[in-house]
């Protein structure tokens, strides 16, 4: 169990650090180009490792439709929403908004997963987390506040990934497909989709800045895509969709810390938002129903 929660922590840290790399990239190239580079840089090493370990098998072909759906929910649209949102927002705010993913995971789990039906404590945790998201977005401010389109894109991305948590547990986890294979199929389908949809005009600008190039290739690609998807499927398999989505509560904290380090102005309300989010995740992670204990035999 400790290994499962260590994977969850690593996933949250990786996701939280992604926002600064996305911000750097969109200063030079478009969000779609950023997503394409991210996915390709994650897919190639995953594919090579999967071939070497023989993780890809012929019997997995019957699940191609599920892999394709997951490539949209948890890769193509999810990534685009986050990149487009981060391009318009401070990385700290974008990171905090990513914390809304468990809200949609909660709703889907309640509707479709008997195993992960949340308790009232978990519901309160989600509501507190959502309150933290609202405080970070500050929708009551005027046009000089947080960019509304950036918020909309972030919510679109979080919705997509939140649905994917439940889709993966309900339709893929029961087949016991190795996490490496799942991540490879998913990023492979997403790579094909993005190669078709992406306009390559001006994409070479990315090589003009070494820091940005390394951030996209290593930070977003190797770690943020390849490594993160492996941990993502592993966490869902071991902990369930609701608890696995707890990684998205770690990411906002990491994003705010990184934003402060790189010199972004941190609005005082972000600290209140962080407190609400952290309280929410504690309630969610400790609120699952415990199975009834068996009576002791006399």
PDB file of C-alpha atoms in Angstrom:
ATOM      1  CA  UNK A   1       0.000   0.000   0.000  1.00  0.00           C
ATOM      2  CA  UNK A   2       2.884   2.391   0.736  1.00  0.00           C
ATOM      3  CA  UNK A   3       4.114   1.895  -2.824  1.00  0.00           C
ATOM      4  CA  UNK A   4       0.685   2.877  -4.142  1.00  0.00           C
ATOM      5  CA  UNK A   5       0.619   6.120  -2.173  1.00  0.00           C
ATOM      6  CA  UNK A   6       4.223   6.858  -3.155  1.00  0.00           C
ATOM      7  CA  UNK A   7       3.141   6.576  -6.793  1.00  0.00           C
ATOM      8  CA  UNK A   8       0.222   8.902  -6.026  1.00  0.00           C
ATOM      9  CA  UNK A   9       2.577  11.482  -4.490  1.00  0.00           C
ATOM     10  CA  UNK A  10       4.980  11.279  -7.438  1.00  0.00           C
ATOM     11  CA  UNK A  11       2.095  11.700  -9.864  1.00  0.00           C
ATOM     12  CA  UNK A  12       0.887  14.818  -8.071  1.00  0.00           C
ATOM     13  CA  UNK A  13       4.368  16.363  -8.090  1.00  0.00           C
ATOM     14  CA  UNK A  14       4.837  15.647 -11.798  1.00  0.00           C
ATOM     15  CA  UNK A  15       1.432  17.079 -12.694  1.00  0.00           C
ATOM     16  CA  UNK A  16       2.033  20.171 -10.561  1.00  0.00           C
ATOM     17  CA  UNK A  17       5.352  20.941 -12.241  1.00  0.00           C
ATOM     18  CA  UNK A  18       3.855  20.658 -15.726  1.00  0.00           C
ATOM     19  CA  UNK A  19       2.247  24.100 -15.649  1.00  0.00           C
ATOM     20  CA  UNK A  20       5.465  26.103 -15.759  1.00  0.00           C
ATOM     21  CA  UNK A  21       6.685  24.052 -18.737  1.00  0.00           C
ATOM     22  CA  UNK A  22       3.383  24.650 -20.549  1.00  0.00           C
ATOM     23  CA  UNK A  23       3.629  28.384 -19.862  1.00  0.00           C
ATOM     24  CA  UNK A  24       7.151  28.555 -21.302  1.00  0.00           C
ATOM     25  CA  UNK A  25       6.176  26.572 -24.377  1.00  0.00           C
ATOM     26  CA  UNK A  26       3.116  28.637 -25.312  1.00  0.00           C
ATOM     27  CA  UNK A  27       5.253  31.762 -25.369  1.00  0.00           C
ATOM     28  CA  UNK A  28       6.910  30.323 -28.491  1.00  0.00           C
ATOM     29  CA  UNK A  29       4.479  27.893 -30.142  1.00  0.00           C
ATOM     30  CA  UNK A  30       0.724  27.194 -30.179  1.00  0.00           C
ATOM     31  CA  UNK A  31      -1.106  25.073 -27.597  1.00  0.00           C
ATOM     32  CA  UNK A  32      -1.787  22.341 -30.188  1.00  0.00           C
ATOM     33  CA  UNK A  33       1.898  22.191 -31.124  1.00  0.00           C
ATOM     34  CA  UNK A  34       2.810  22.010 -27.442  1.00  0.00           C
ATOM     35  CA  UNK A  35       0.420  19.103 -26.899  1.00  0.00           C
ATOM     36  CA  UNK A  36       1.782  17.267 -29.958  1.00  0.00           C
ATOM     37  CA  UNK A  37       5.404  17.564 -28.787  1.00  0.00           C
ATOM     38  CA  UNK A  38       4.424  16.527 -25.274  1.00  0.00           C
ATOM     39  CA  UNK A  39       2.560  13.436 -26.383  1.00  0.00           C
ATOM     40  CA  UNK A  40       5.174  12.338 -28.940  1.00  0.00           C
ATOM     41  CA  UNK A  41       8.019  12.744 -26.441  1.00  0.00           C
ATOM     42  CA  UNK A  42       6.060  10.631 -23.997  1.00  0.00           C
ATOM     43  CA  UNK A  43       4.916   8.008 -26.497  1.00  0.00           C
ATOM     44  CA  UNK A  44       8.261   7.165 -28.131  1.00  0.00           C
ATOM     45  CA  UNK A  45      10.066   5.945 -24.967  1.00  0.00           C
ATOM     46  CA  UNK A  46       6.906   4.212 -23.757  1.00  0.00           C
ATOM     47  CA  UNK A  47       6.616   2.376 -27.078  1.00  0.00           C
ATOM     48  CA  UNK A  48      10.275   1.283 -27.071  1.00  0.00           C
ATOM     49  CA  UNK A  49      10.077   0.027 -23.485  1.00  0.00           C
ATOM     50  CA  UNK A  50       6.776  -1.726 -24.212  1.00  0.00           C
ATOM     51  CA  UNK A  51       8.354  -3.518 -27.172  1.00  0.00           C
ATOM     52  CA  UNK A  52      11.401  -4.500 -25.150  1.00  0.00           C
ATOM     53  CA  UNK A  53       9.328  -5.887 -22.264  1.00  0.00           C
ATOM     54  CA  UNK A  54       6.735  -7.408 -24.630  1.00  0.00           C
ATOM     55  CA  UNK A  55       3.963  -5.551 -22.825  1.00  0.00           C
ATOM     56  CA  UNK A  56       2.007  -5.120 -26.072  1.00  0.00           C
ATOM     57  CA  UNK A  57       0.108  -8.259 -27.015  1.00  0.00           C
ATOM     58  CA  UNK A  58      -2.229  -9.326 -29.786  1.00  0.00           C
ATOM     59  CA  UNK A  59      -5.157  -9.975 -27.434  1.00  0.00           C
ATOM     60  CA  UNK A  60      -5.155  -6.279 -26.505  1.00  0.00           C
ATOM     61  CA  UNK A  61      -6.445  -5.418 -29.993  1.00  0.00           C
ATOM     62  CA  UNK A  62     -10.012  -6.147 -28.890  1.00  0.00           C
ATOM     63  CA  UNK A  63      -9.769  -3.149 -26.538  1.00  0.00           C
ATOM     64  CA  UNK A  64      -8.698  -0.663 -29.213  1.00  0.00           C
ATOM     65  CA  UNK A  65     -11.936   1.297 -28.949  1.00  0.00           C
ATOM     66  CA  UNK A  66     -11.387   1.829 -25.217  1.00  0.00           C
ATOM     67  CA  UNK A  67      -7.799   2.900 -25.865  1.00  0.00           C
ATOM     68  CA  UNK A  68      -9.031   5.403 -28.451  1.00  0.00           C
ATOM     69  CA  UNK A  69     -11.626   6.852 -26.063  1.00  0.00           C
ATOM     70  CA  UNK A  70      -9.043   7.164 -23.295  1.00  0.00           C
ATOM     71  CA  UNK A  71      -6.648   8.890 -25.695  1.00  0.00           C
ATOM     72  CA  UNK A  72      -9.231  11.650 -26.128  1.00  0.00           C
ATOM     73  CA  UNK A  73     -10.424  11.891 -22.519  1.00  0.00           C
ATOM     74  CA  UNK A  74      -7.085  11.609 -20.730  1.00  0.00           C
ATOM     75  CA  UNK A  75      -4.642  12.862 -23.347  1.00  0.00           C
ATOM     76  CA  UNK A  76      -5.654  14.917 -26.379  1.00  0.00           C
ATOM     77  CA  UNK A  77      -8.529  17.044 -25.043  1.00  0.00           C
ATOM     78  CA  UNK A  78      -7.330  17.037 -21.441  1.00  0.00           C
ATOM     79  CA  UNK A  79      -3.866  18.261 -22.424  1.00  0.00           C
ATOM     80  CA  UNK A  80      -5.190  20.860 -24.848  1.00  0.00           C
ATOM     81  CA  UNK A  81      -7.536  22.291 -22.227  1.00  0.00           C
ATOM     82  CA  UNK A  82      -4.717  22.601 -19.720  1.00  0.00           C
ATOM     83  CA  UNK A  83      -2.218  24.089 -22.195  1.00  0.00           C
ATOM     84  CA  UNK A  84      -4.745  26.595 -23.572  1.00  0.00           C
ATOM     85  CA  UNK A  85      -5.775  27.543 -20.040  1.00  0.00           C
ATOM     86  CA  UNK A  86      -2.232  27.870 -18.743  1.00  0.00           C
ATOM     87  CA  UNK A  87      -1.334  30.129 -21.678  1.00  0.00           C
ATOM     88  CA  UNK A  88      -3.904  32.650 -20.380  1.00  0.00           C
ATOM     89  CA  UNK A  89      -3.391  32.280 -16.619  1.00  0.00           C
ATOM     90  CA  UNK A  90      -0.588  32.455 -14.035  1.00  0.00           C
ATOM     91  CA  UNK A  91       0.786  28.953 -13.486  1.00  0.00           C
ATOM     92  CA  UNK A  92      -0.266  29.073  -9.824  1.00  0.00           C
ATOM     93  CA  UNK A  93      -3.898  29.762 -10.729  1.00  0.00           C
ATOM     94  CA  UNK A  94      -3.882  27.164 -13.511  1.00  0.00           C
ATOM     95  CA  UNK A  95      -2.486  24.612 -11.079  1.00  0.00           C
ATOM     96  CA  UNK A  96      -5.112  25.367  -8.470  1.00  0.00           C
ATOM     97  CA  UNK A  97      -7.896  25.046 -11.036  1.00  0.00           C
ATOM     98  CA  UNK A  98      -6.634  21.565 -11.883  1.00  0.00           C
ATOM     99  CA  UNK A  99      -7.827  20.580  -8.416  1.00  0.00           C
ATOM    100  CA  UNK A 100     -11.400  20.466  -9.718  1.00  0.00           C
ATOM    101  CA  UNK A 101     -10.737  17.065 -11.330  1.00  0.00           C
ATOM    102  CA  UNK A 102     -11.874  15.095  -8.232  1.00  0.00           C
ATOM    103  CA  UNK A 103     -15.240  16.852  -8.328  1.00  0.00           C
ATOM    104  CA  UNK A 104     -16.077  15.228 -11.641  1.00  0.00           C
ATOM    105  CA  UNK A 105     -14.479  11.966 -10.587  1.00  0.00           C
ATOM    106  CA  UNK A 106     -16.703  12.035  -7.497  1.00  0.00           C
ATOM    107  CA  UNK A 107     -19.867  12.563  -9.562  1.00  0.00           C
ATOM    108  CA  UNK A 108     -19.037   9.813 -12.066  1.00  0.00           C
ATOM    109  CA  UNK A 109     -18.004   7.384  -9.343  1.00  0.00           C
ATOM    110  CA  UNK A 110     -21.243   8.033  -7.496  1.00  0.00           C
ATOM    111  CA  UNK A 111     -23.277   7.372 -10.646  1.00  0.00           C
ATOM    112  CA  UNK A 112     -21.429   4.408 -12.133  1.00  0.00           C
ATOM    113  CA  UNK A 113     -19.092   2.717  -9.647  1.00  0.00           C
ATOM    114  CA  UNK A 114     -20.651   0.743  -6.817  1.00  0.00           C
ATOM    115  CA  UNK A 115     -17.239   0.092  -5.341  1.00  0.00           C
ATOM    116  CA  UNK A 116     -16.277   3.748  -5.083  1.00  0.00           C
ATOM    117  CA  UNK A 117     -19.556   5.246  -3.852  1.00  0.00           C
ATOM    118  CA  UNK A 118     -18.402   8.177  -1.716  1.00  0.00           C
ATOM    119  CA  UNK A 119     -19.460   8.848   1.868  1.00  0.00           C
ATOM    120  CA  UNK A 120     -20.824  12.118   3.220  1.00  0.00           C
ATOM    121  CA  UNK A 121     -17.370  12.954   4.531  1.00  0.00           C
ATOM    122  CA  UNK A 122     -15.966  12.561   1.030  1.00  0.00           C
ATOM    123  CA  UNK A 123     -18.766  14.737  -0.344  1.00  0.00           C
ATOM    124  CA  UNK A 124     -17.884  17.488   2.127  1.00  0.00           C
ATOM    125  CA  UNK A 125     -14.248  17.131   1.109  1.00  0.00           C
ATOM    126  CA  UNK A 126     -15.127  17.601  -2.541  1.00  0.00           C
ATOM    127  CA  UNK A 127     -17.253  20.650  -1.744  1.00  0.00           C
ATOM    128  CA  UNK A 128     -14.399  22.201   0.231  1.00  0.00           C
ATOM    129  CA  UNK A 129     -12.029  21.476  -2.632  1.00  0.00           C
ATOM    130  CA  UNK A 130     -14.428  23.070  -5.085  1.00  0.00           C
ATOM    131  CA  UNK A 131     -14.689  26.121  -2.811  1.00  0.00           C
ATOM    132  CA  UNK A 132     -10.917  26.391  -3.002  1.00  0.00           C
ATOM    133  CA  UNK A 133     -11.099  26.312  -6.794  1.00  0.00           C
ATOM    134  CA  UNK A 134     -13.666  29.140  -6.793  1.00  0.00           C
ATOM    135  CA  UNK A 135     -11.527  31.236  -4.462  1.00  0.00           C
ATOM    136  CA  UNK A 136      -8.496  30.757  -6.714  1.00  0.00           C
ATOM    137  CA  UNK A 137     -10.494  31.679  -9.836  1.00  0.00           C
ATOM    138  CA  UNK A 138     -12.024  34.777  -8.169  1.00  0.00           C
ATOM    139  CA  UNK A 139     -15.007  35.028 -10.557  1.00  0.00           C
ATOM    140  CA  UNK A 140     -16.332  38.107  -8.703  1.00  0.00           C
ATOM    141  CA  UNK A 141     -13.432  40.282  -9.871  1.00  0.00           C
ATOM    142  CA  UNK A 142     -13.593  42.604 -12.886  1.00  0.00           C
ATOM    143  CA  UNK A 143     -11.781  42.239 -16.217  1.00  0.00           C
ATOM    144  CA  UNK A 144      -8.443  42.883 -14.524  1.00  0.00           C
ATOM    145  CA  UNK A 145      -8.813  39.668 -12.540  1.00  0.00           C
ATOM    146  CA  UNK A 146      -8.355  36.087 -13.704  1.00  0.00           C
ATOM    147  CA  UNK A 147      -8.849  35.485 -17.457  1.00  0.00           C
ATOM    148  CA  UNK A 148     -12.285  33.876 -17.907  1.00  0.00           C
ATOM    149  CA  UNK A 149     -11.373  31.932 -21.073  1.00  0.00           C
ATOM    150  CA  UNK A 150      -8.367  30.505 -19.281  1.00  0.00           C
ATOM    151  CA  UNK A 151     -10.637  29.291 -16.489  1.00  0.00           C
ATOM    152  CA  UNK A 152     -13.077  27.759 -18.989  1.00  0.00           C
ATOM    153  CA  UNK A 153     -10.308  25.848 -20.761  1.00  0.00           C
ATOM    154  CA  UNK A 154      -8.969  24.541 -17.450  1.00  0.00           C
ATOM    155  CA  UNK A 155     -12.417  23.352 -16.358  1.00  0.00           C
ATOM    156  CA  UNK A 156     -12.906  21.660 -19.732  1.00  0.00           C
ATOM    157  CA  UNK A 157      -9.627  19.797 -19.258  1.00  0.00           C
ATOM    158  CA  UNK A 158     -10.394  18.802 -15.676  1.00  0.00           C
ATOM    159  CA  UNK A 159     -13.826  17.526 -16.699  1.00  0.00           C
ATOM    160  CA  UNK A 160     -12.312  15.334 -19.380  1.00  0.00           C
ATOM    161  CA  UNK A 161      -9.693  13.812 -17.090  1.00  0.00           C
ATOM    162  CA  UNK A 162     -12.180  13.350 -14.264  1.00  0.00           C
ATOM    163  CA  UNK A 163     -14.425  11.283 -16.521  1.00  0.00           C
ATOM    164  CA  UNK A 164     -11.405   9.265 -17.687  1.00  0.00           C
ATOM    165  CA  UNK A 165     -10.614   8.064 -14.145  1.00  0.00           C
ATOM    166  CA  UNK A 166     -13.951   6.303 -13.900  1.00  0.00           C
ATOM    167  CA  UNK A 167     -13.943   5.117 -17.528  1.00  0.00           C
ATOM    168  CA  UNK A 168     -10.555   3.473 -16.984  1.00  0.00           C
ATOM    169  CA  UNK A 169     -11.563   1.713 -13.783  1.00  0.00           C
ATOM    170  CA  UNK A 170     -14.907   0.513 -15.120  1.00  0.00           C
ATOM    171  CA  UNK A 171     -13.891  -0.625 -18.607  1.00  0.00           C
ATOM    172  CA  UNK A 172     -10.114  -1.190 -18.598  1.00  0.00           C
ATOM    173  CA  UNK A 173      -8.917  -2.106 -15.097  1.00  0.00           C
ATOM    174  CA  UNK A 174     -10.963  -5.361 -14.964  1.00  0.00           C
ATOM    175  CA  UNK A 175      -8.959  -6.701 -17.929  1.00  0.00           C
ATOM    176  CA  UNK A 176      -5.685  -6.466 -15.959  1.00  0.00           C
ATOM    177  CA  UNK A 177      -3.825  -4.918 -18.881  1.00  0.00           C
ATOM    178  CA  UNK A 178      -0.305  -3.873 -17.789  1.00  0.00           C
ATOM    179  CA  UNK A 179      -0.058  -0.120 -17.037  1.00  0.00           C
ATOM    180  CA  UNK A 180       2.796   0.189 -19.533  1.00  0.00           C
ATOM    181  CA  UNK A 181       0.629  -1.223 -22.311  1.00  0.00           C
ATOM    182  CA  UNK A 182      -2.307   1.030 -21.410  1.00  0.00           C
ATOM    183  CA  UNK A 183      -0.153   4.140 -21.412  1.00  0.00           C
ATOM    184  CA  UNK A 184       1.484   3.148 -24.716  1.00  0.00           C
ATOM    185  CA  UNK A 185      -1.797   2.503 -26.521  1.00  0.00           C
ATOM    186  CA  UNK A 186      -3.312   5.710 -25.185  1.00  0.00           C
ATOM    187  CA  UNK A 187      -0.435   7.996 -26.145  1.00  0.00           C
ATOM    188  CA  UNK A 188      -0.077   6.195 -29.470  1.00  0.00           C
ATOM    189  CA  UNK A 189      -3.663   6.923 -30.477  1.00  0.00           C
ATOM    190  CA  UNK A 190      -3.304  10.512 -29.238  1.00  0.00           C
ATOM    191  CA  UNK A 191      -0.109  10.974 -31.277  1.00  0.00           C
ATOM    192  CA  UNK A 192      -1.863   9.882 -34.474  1.00  0.00           C
ATOM    193  CA  UNK A 193      -4.776  12.231 -33.796  1.00  0.00           C
ATOM    194  CA  UNK A 194      -2.534  15.201 -33.083  1.00  0.00           C
ATOM    195  CA  UNK A 195      -0.307  14.595 -36.119  1.00  0.00           C
ATOM    196  CA  UNK A 196      -3.442  14.925 -38.257  1.00  0.00           C
ATOM    197  CA  UNK A 197      -4.882  17.982 -36.476  1.00  0.00           C
ATOM    198  CA  UNK A 198      -1.751  20.070 -35.834  1.00  0.00           C
ATOM    199  CA  UNK A 199      -0.670  23.029 -37.982  1.00  0.00           C
ATOM    200  CA  UNK A 200       3.142  22.875 -38.001  1.00  0.00           C
ATOM    201  CA  UNK A 201       3.657  26.530 -39.026  1.00  0.00           C
ATOM    202  CA  UNK A 202       6.223  28.204 -36.754  1.00  0.00           C
ATOM    203  CA  UNK A 203       6.759  25.075 -34.677  1.00  0.00           C
ATOM    204  CA  UNK A 204      10.545  25.288 -35.138  1.00  0.00           C
ATOM    205  CA  UNK A 205      10.589  28.303 -32.787  1.00  0.00           C
ATOM    206  CA  UNK A 206      10.740  25.860 -29.883  1.00  0.00           C
ATOM    207  CA  UNK A 207      14.414  25.131 -30.581  1.00  0.00           C
ATOM    208  CA  UNK A 208      15.342  28.800 -30.092  1.00  0.00           C
ATOM    209  CA  UNK A 209      15.166  28.411 -26.308  1.00  0.00           C
ATOM    210  CA  UNK A 210      16.992  25.476 -24.712  1.00  0.00           C
ATOM    211  CA  UNK A 211      15.206  25.813 -21.373  1.00  0.00           C
ATOM    212  CA  UNK A 212      11.800  25.625 -23.034  1.00  0.00           C
ATOM    213  CA  UNK A 213      12.822  22.759 -25.308  1.00  0.00           C
ATOM    214  CA  UNK A 214      14.091  20.688 -22.381  1.00  0.00           C
ATOM    215  CA  UNK A 215      10.967  21.557 -20.399  1.00  0.00           C
ATOM    216  CA  UNK A 216       8.740  20.207 -23.160  1.00  0.00           C
ATOM    217  CA  UNK A 217      10.818  17.109 -23.985  1.00  0.00           C
ATOM    218  CA  UNK A 218      11.739  16.026 -20.451  1.00  0.00           C
ATOM    219  CA  UNK A 219       9.272  17.804 -18.172  1.00  0.00           C
ATOM    220  CA  UNK A 220       6.103  17.454 -20.256  1.00  0.00           C
ATOM    221  CA  UNK A 221       7.056  14.483 -22.434  1.00  0.00           C
ATOM    222  CA  UNK A 222       9.197  11.919 -20.614  1.00  0.00           C
ATOM    223  CA  UNK A 223       7.971  12.660 -17.087  1.00  0.00           C
ATOM    224  CA  UNK A 224       4.682  14.505 -17.519  1.00  0.00           C
ATOM    225  CA  UNK A 225       3.282  12.114 -20.122  1.00  0.00           C
ATOM    226  CA  UNK A 226       5.181   8.818 -20.237  1.00  0.00           C
ATOM    227  CA  UNK A 227       5.962   8.535 -16.538  1.00  0.00           C
ATOM    228  CA  UNK A 228       2.708  10.130 -15.379  1.00  0.00           C
ATOM    229  CA  UNK A 229       0.466   7.772 -17.362  1.00  0.00           C
ATOM    230  CA  UNK A 230       2.258   4.731 -16.015  1.00  0.00           C
ATOM    231  CA  UNK A 231       1.719   6.003 -12.455  1.00  0.00           C
ATOM    232  CA  UNK A 232      -1.853   7.043 -13.329  1.00  0.00           C
ATOM    233  CA  UNK A 233      -2.984   3.552 -14.327  1.00  0.00           C
ATOM    234  CA  UNK A 234      -1.058   1.958 -11.472  1.00  0.00           C
ATOM    235  CA  UNK A 235      -2.785   4.238  -8.922  1.00  0.00           C
ATOM    236  CA  UNK A 236      -6.253   3.528 -10.353  1.00  0.00           C
ATOM    237  CA  UNK A 237      -5.643  -0.228 -10.258  1.00  0.00           C
ATOM    238  CA  UNK A 238      -4.379  -0.214  -6.663  1.00  0.00           C
ATOM    239  CA  UNK A 239      -6.441   2.543  -5.025  1.00  0.00           C
ATOM    240  CA  UNK A 240      -9.585   3.021  -7.123  1.00  0.00           C
ATOM    241  CA  UNK A 241     -10.668   6.056  -9.135  1.00  0.00           C
ATOM    242  CA  UNK A 242     -11.702   8.358  -6.276  1.00  0.00           C
ATOM    243  CA  UNK A 243      -8.528   7.922  -4.224  1.00  0.00           C
ATOM    244  CA  UNK A 244      -6.320   7.976  -7.333  1.00  0.00           C
ATOM    245  CA  UNK A 245      -7.789  11.336  -8.281  1.00  0.00           C
ATOM    246  CA  UNK A 246      -6.298  12.640  -5.023  1.00  0.00           C
ATOM    247  CA  UNK A 247      -3.079  13.225  -6.970  1.00  0.00           C
ATOM    248  CA  UNK A 248      -4.838  16.202  -8.506  1.00  0.00           C
ATOM    249  CA  UNK A 249      -4.974  17.797  -5.050  1.00  0.00           C
ATOM    250  CA  UNK A 250      -1.202  17.558  -4.692  1.00  0.00           C
ATOM    251  CA  UNK A 251      -0.627  19.217  -8.070  1.00  0.00           C
ATOM    252  CA  UNK A 252      -2.120  22.618  -7.081  1.00  0.00           C
ATOM    253  CA  UNK A 253       0.188  22.898  -4.086  1.00  0.00           C
ATOM    254  CA  UNK A 254       3.221  22.129  -6.250  1.00  0.00           C
ATOM    255  CA  UNK A 255       2.078  24.599  -8.922  1.00  0.00           C
ATOM    256  CA  UNK A 256       1.713  27.447  -6.406  1.00  0.00           C
ATOM    257  CA  UNK A 257       5.145  26.766  -4.923  1.00  0.00           C
ATOM    258  CA  UNK A 258       6.756  26.758  -8.364  1.00  0.00           C
ATOM    259  CA  UNK A 259       4.863  29.924  -9.324  1.00  0.00           C
ATOM    260  CA  UNK A 260       6.285  31.684  -6.255  1.00  0.00           C
ATOM    261  CA  UNK A 261       9.790  30.425  -7.028  1.00  0.00           C
ATOM    262  CA  UNK A 262       9.736  31.789 -10.599  1.00  0.00           C
ATOM    263  CA  UNK A 263       8.516  35.192  -9.374  1.00  0.00           C
ATOM    264  CA  UNK A 264       4.784  35.141 -10.087  1.00  0.00           C
ATOM    265  CA  UNK A 265       2.608  37.405  -7.941  1.00  0.00           C
ATOM    266  CA  UNK A 266       0.767  35.149  -5.516  1.00  0.00           C
ATOM    267  CA  UNK A 267      -2.643  36.599  -4.601  1.00  0.00           C
ATOM    268  CA  UNK A 268      -3.362  36.302  -0.840  1.00  0.00           C
ATOM    269  CA  UNK A 269      -6.587  34.425  -1.586  1.00  0.00           C
ATOM    270  CA  UNK A 270      -4.544  31.600  -3.100  1.00  0.00           C
ATOM    271  CA  UNK A 271      -3.425  30.620   0.399  1.00  0.00           C
ATOM    272  CA  UNK A 272      -7.066  30.327   1.467  1.00  0.00           C
ATOM    273  CA  UNK A 273      -7.717  28.261  -1.650  1.00  0.00           C
ATOM    274  CA  UNK A 274      -4.791  25.994  -0.780  1.00  0.00           C
ATOM    275  CA  UNK A 275      -6.111  25.487   2.755  1.00  0.00           C
ATOM    276  CA  UNK A 276      -9.551  24.547   1.433  1.00  0.00           C
ATOM    277  CA  UNK A 277      -8.096  22.145  -1.112  1.00  0.00           C
ATOM    278  CA  UNK A 278      -5.790  20.445   1.391  1.00  0.00           C
ATOM    279  CA  UNK A 279      -8.635  20.023   3.855  1.00  0.00           C
ATOM    280  CA  UNK A 280     -10.775  18.579   1.098  1.00  0.00           C
ATOM    281  CA  UNK A 281      -8.208  15.995   0.083  1.00  0.00           C
ATOM    282  CA  UNK A 282      -7.749  14.836   3.672  1.00  0.00           C
ATOM    283  CA  UNK A 283     -11.499  14.314   4.021  1.00  0.00           C
ATOM    284  CA  UNK A 284     -11.696  12.450   0.721  1.00  0.00           C
ATOM    285  CA  UNK A 285      -8.721  10.202   1.429  1.00  0.00           C
ATOM    286  CA  UNK A 286      -9.982   9.278   4.917  1.00  0.00           C
ATOM    287  CA  UNK A 287     -13.707   9.175   4.180  1.00  0.00           C
ATOM    288  CA  UNK A 288     -14.112   5.884   2.303  1.00  0.00           C
ATOM    289  CA  UNK A 289     -16.391   3.317   3.890  1.00  0.00           C
ATOM    290  CA  UNK A 290     -14.508   0.580   5.682  1.00  0.00           C
ATOM    291  CA  UNK A 291     -15.662  -2.976   5.021  1.00  0.00           C
ATOM    292  CA  UNK A 292     -17.541  -4.471   7.969  1.00  0.00           C
ATOM    293  CA  UNK A 293     -15.342  -6.572  10.210  1.00  0.00           C
ATOM    294  CA  UNK A 294     -16.122 -10.263  10.451  1.00  0.00           C
ATOM    295  CA  UNK A 295     -17.193 -11.526  13.864  1.00  0.00           C
ATOM    296  CA  UNK A 296     -14.543 -13.409  15.740  1.00  0.00           C
ATOM    297  CA  UNK A 297     -15.075 -17.143  16.005  1.00  0.00           C
ATOM    298  CA  UNK A 298     -15.440 -18.429  19.542  1.00  0.00           C
TER     299      UNK A 298
END
